[in-house]
Short mmCIF file of C-alpha atoms in Angstrom, two decimals:
data_model
loop_
_atom_site.label_atom_id
_atom_site.label_comp_id
_atom_site.label_asym_id
_atom_site.label_seq_id
_atom_site.Cartn_x
_atom_site.Cartn_y
_atom_site.Cartn_z
CA UNK A 1 0.00 0.00 0.00
CA UNK A 2 1.18 3.52 -0.79
CA UNK A 3 -0.02 6.46 1.26
CA UNK A 4 0.62 10.07 0.31
CA UNK A 5 -0.03 12.81 2.86
CA UNK A 6 -0.05 16.56 2.33
CA UNK A 7 2.28 17.83 5.05
CA UNK A 8 1.88 21.54 4.23
CA UNK A 9 3.82 24.04 2.20
CA UNK A 10 2.92 22.24 -1.06
CA UNK A 11 4.91 19.24 0.17
CA UNK A 12 3.88 15.58 0.31
CA UNK A 13 5.19 12.62 2.23
CA UNK A 14 5.01 9.29 0.40
CA UNK A 15 5.06 6.13 2.50
CA UNK A 16 5.12 2.55 1.36
CA UNK A 17 6.46 -0.67 2.80
CA UNK A 18 9.89 -0.07 1.23
CA UNK A 19 10.71 3.60 1.71
CA UNK A 20 9.69 7.07 2.77
CA UNK A 21 10.12 9.96 0.36
CA UNK A 22 8.86 13.48 -0.22
CA UNK A 23 7.90 15.83 -3.03
CA UNK A 24 7.85 19.61 -3.17
CA UNK A 25 6.31 22.09 -5.50
CA UNK A 26 9.06 24.08 -7.22
CA UNK A 27 10.11 27.29 -5.50
CA UNK A 28 8.78 29.37 -8.40
CA UNK A 29 5.34 27.85 -7.72
CA UNK A 30 5.33 28.58 -3.97
CA UNK A 31 7.01 25.40 -2.77
CA UNK A 32 10.29 24.99 -0.96
CA UNK A 33 12.00 23.25 -3.88
CA UNK A 34 14.02 21.05 -1.53
CA UNK A 35 12.71 17.71 -2.79
CA UNK A 36 11.94 16.26 -6.18
CA UNK A 37 8.81 17.68 -7.80
CA UNK A 38 5.95 15.40 -8.88
CA UNK A 39 6.88 16.13 -12.52
CA UNK A 40 10.50 15.10 -11.86
CA UNK A 41 9.17 11.96 -10.18
CA UNK A 42 7.18 11.25 -13.36
CA UNK A 43 10.32 11.66 -15.48
CA UNK A 44 12.35 9.53 -13.04
CA UNK A 45 9.75 6.77 -13.30
CA UNK A 46 10.00 6.81 -17.09
CA UNK A 47 13.79 6.80 -16.94
CA UNK A 48 13.96 3.94 -14.43
CA UNK A 49 11.44 1.85 -16.36
CA UNK A 50 13.11 2.42 -19.72
CA UNK A 51 16.58 1.67 -18.32
CA UNK A 52 15.28 -1.49 -16.63
CA UNK A 53 13.64 -2.51 -19.90
CA UNK A 54 16.90 -1.85 -21.76
CA UNK A 55 18.72 -4.06 -19.25
CA UNK A 56 16.18 -6.84 -19.79
CA UNK A 57 16.57 -6.55 -23.56
CA UNK A 58 20.34 -6.66 -23.23
CA UNK A 59 20.17 -9.74 -21.00
CA UNK A 60 18.17 -11.58 -23.68
CA UNK A 61 21.18 -11.13 -25.96
CA UNK A 62 23.72 -12.03 -23.29
CA UNK A 63 24.84 -8.41 -22.82
CA UNK A 64 25.66 -7.13 -19.32
CA UNK A 65 24.04 -3.74 -18.74
CA UNK A 66 25.80 -2.93 -15.46
CA UNK A 67 26.97 0.69 -15.48
CA UNK A 68 24.49 1.81 -18.11
CA UNK A 69 22.78 5.02 -17.10
CA UNK A 70 20.34 7.68 -18.22
CA UNK A 71 20.16 11.44 -17.76
CA UNK A 72 17.13 13.68 -17.86
CA UNK A 73 17.80 16.31 -20.50
CA UNK A 74 14.55 18.20 -20.23
CA UNK A 75 10.82 18.30 -19.67
CA UNK A 76 8.53 20.28 -21.93
CA UNK A 77 5.10 21.58 -20.96
CA UNK A 78 1.97 22.73 -22.73
CA UNK A 79 1.53 26.47 -23.19
CA UNK A 80 -0.50 26.90 -19.99
CA UNK A 81 1.85 24.55 -18.12
CA UNK A 82 -0.92 22.10 -17.20
CA UNK A 83 0.49 19.06 -19.03
CA UNK A 84 3.87 17.51 -19.74
CA UNK A 85 4.22 17.24 -23.51
CA UNK A 86 7.72 15.79 -23.84
CA UNK A 87 10.44 14.16 -21.77
CA UNK A 88 13.98 14.08 -23.17
CA UNK A 89 16.28 11.33 -21.90
CA UNK A 90 19.83 10.50 -22.88
CA UNK A 91 20.77 6.83 -22.45
CA UNK A 92 24.39 5.76 -22.10
CA UNK A 93 25.00 2.14 -23.11
CA UNK A 94 28.15 0.09 -23.45
CA UNK A 95 30.31 1.00 -26.43
CA UNK A 96 30.87 -2.73 -27.03
CA UNK A 97 27.19 -3.43 -27.83
CA UNK A 98 27.41 -4.86 -31.36
CA UNK A 99 26.00 -2.64 -34.11
CA UNK A 100 23.67 -5.48 -35.07
CA UNK A 101 22.06 -5.36 -31.59
CA UNK A 102 21.72 -1.59 -31.16
CA UNK A 103 18.50 -0.98 -33.13
CA UNK A 104 16.83 -3.94 -31.42
CA UNK A 105 17.94 -2.68 -28.00
CA UNK A 106 16.72 0.85 -28.76
CA UNK A 107 13.33 -0.46 -29.95
CA UNK A 108 13.03 -2.60 -26.83
CA UNK A 109 13.81 0.45 -24.68
CA UNK A 110 11.27 2.65 -26.52
CA UNK A 111 8.41 0.18 -26.69
CA UNK A 112 8.88 -2.28 -23.82
CA UNK A 113 8.54 0.12 -20.89
CA UNK A 114 5.16 -0.05 -19.15
CA UNK A 115 5.47 3.50 -17.81
CA UNK A 116 6.28 4.90 -21.24
CA UNK A 117 3.47 2.93 -22.83
CA UNK A 118 1.08 4.45 -20.27
CA UNK A 119 2.04 8.10 -20.87
CA UNK A 120 0.79 10.43 -23.57
CA UNK A 121 4.02 12.41 -23.99
CA UNK A 122 6.65 12.67 -26.68
CA UNK A 123 9.52 10.49 -25.49
CA UNK A 124 12.67 12.01 -26.90
CA UNK A 125 15.21 9.25 -26.36
CA UNK A 126 18.84 9.67 -27.40
CA UNK A 127 21.15 6.68 -27.31
CA UNK A 128 24.89 7.01 -26.82
CA UNK A 129 27.21 4.03 -26.77
CA UNK A 130 29.95 5.44 -24.60
CA UNK A 131 30.12 3.48 -21.35
#
C-alpha cells in the first residue's frame, strides 16, 4: 500500500512498505523546492522503467548492462503549463554493444517500458554508446 499525505507548504510525504520519500512544489510555484517535484518523479519513473527494460533486452542477448545510465535532459510543458508534452532522456549504453544489436535494444527500450506505454508524452530518447 502507498499512502501520500499533504504535510503543508505544497509538500507531500510518500510512505510505502519499502521507503519514505517526499515531493515539493518548485520554489517558483510557492514550494520549498528542496525535494523532487511530482513532474520530476514522473520523469524519473519513465527513466527507471526504460533503463530497466533496456537491461532486460540486453540480457536476452547475453549483454551485461551494469553501469548503463540515463540522464534527464529536459521536460517540456503545454503552453499553460498544465500538461507535460515531452520528456527528453539520454541513455548511455556500453560501447561494445554490437551494431547489429543496437536498433533492437533501442526499440526494446522505446516500446517495452510499461510507464512509457502508459504516458501520452513525446519520449525524446537519445542513445549514446559510450560506457
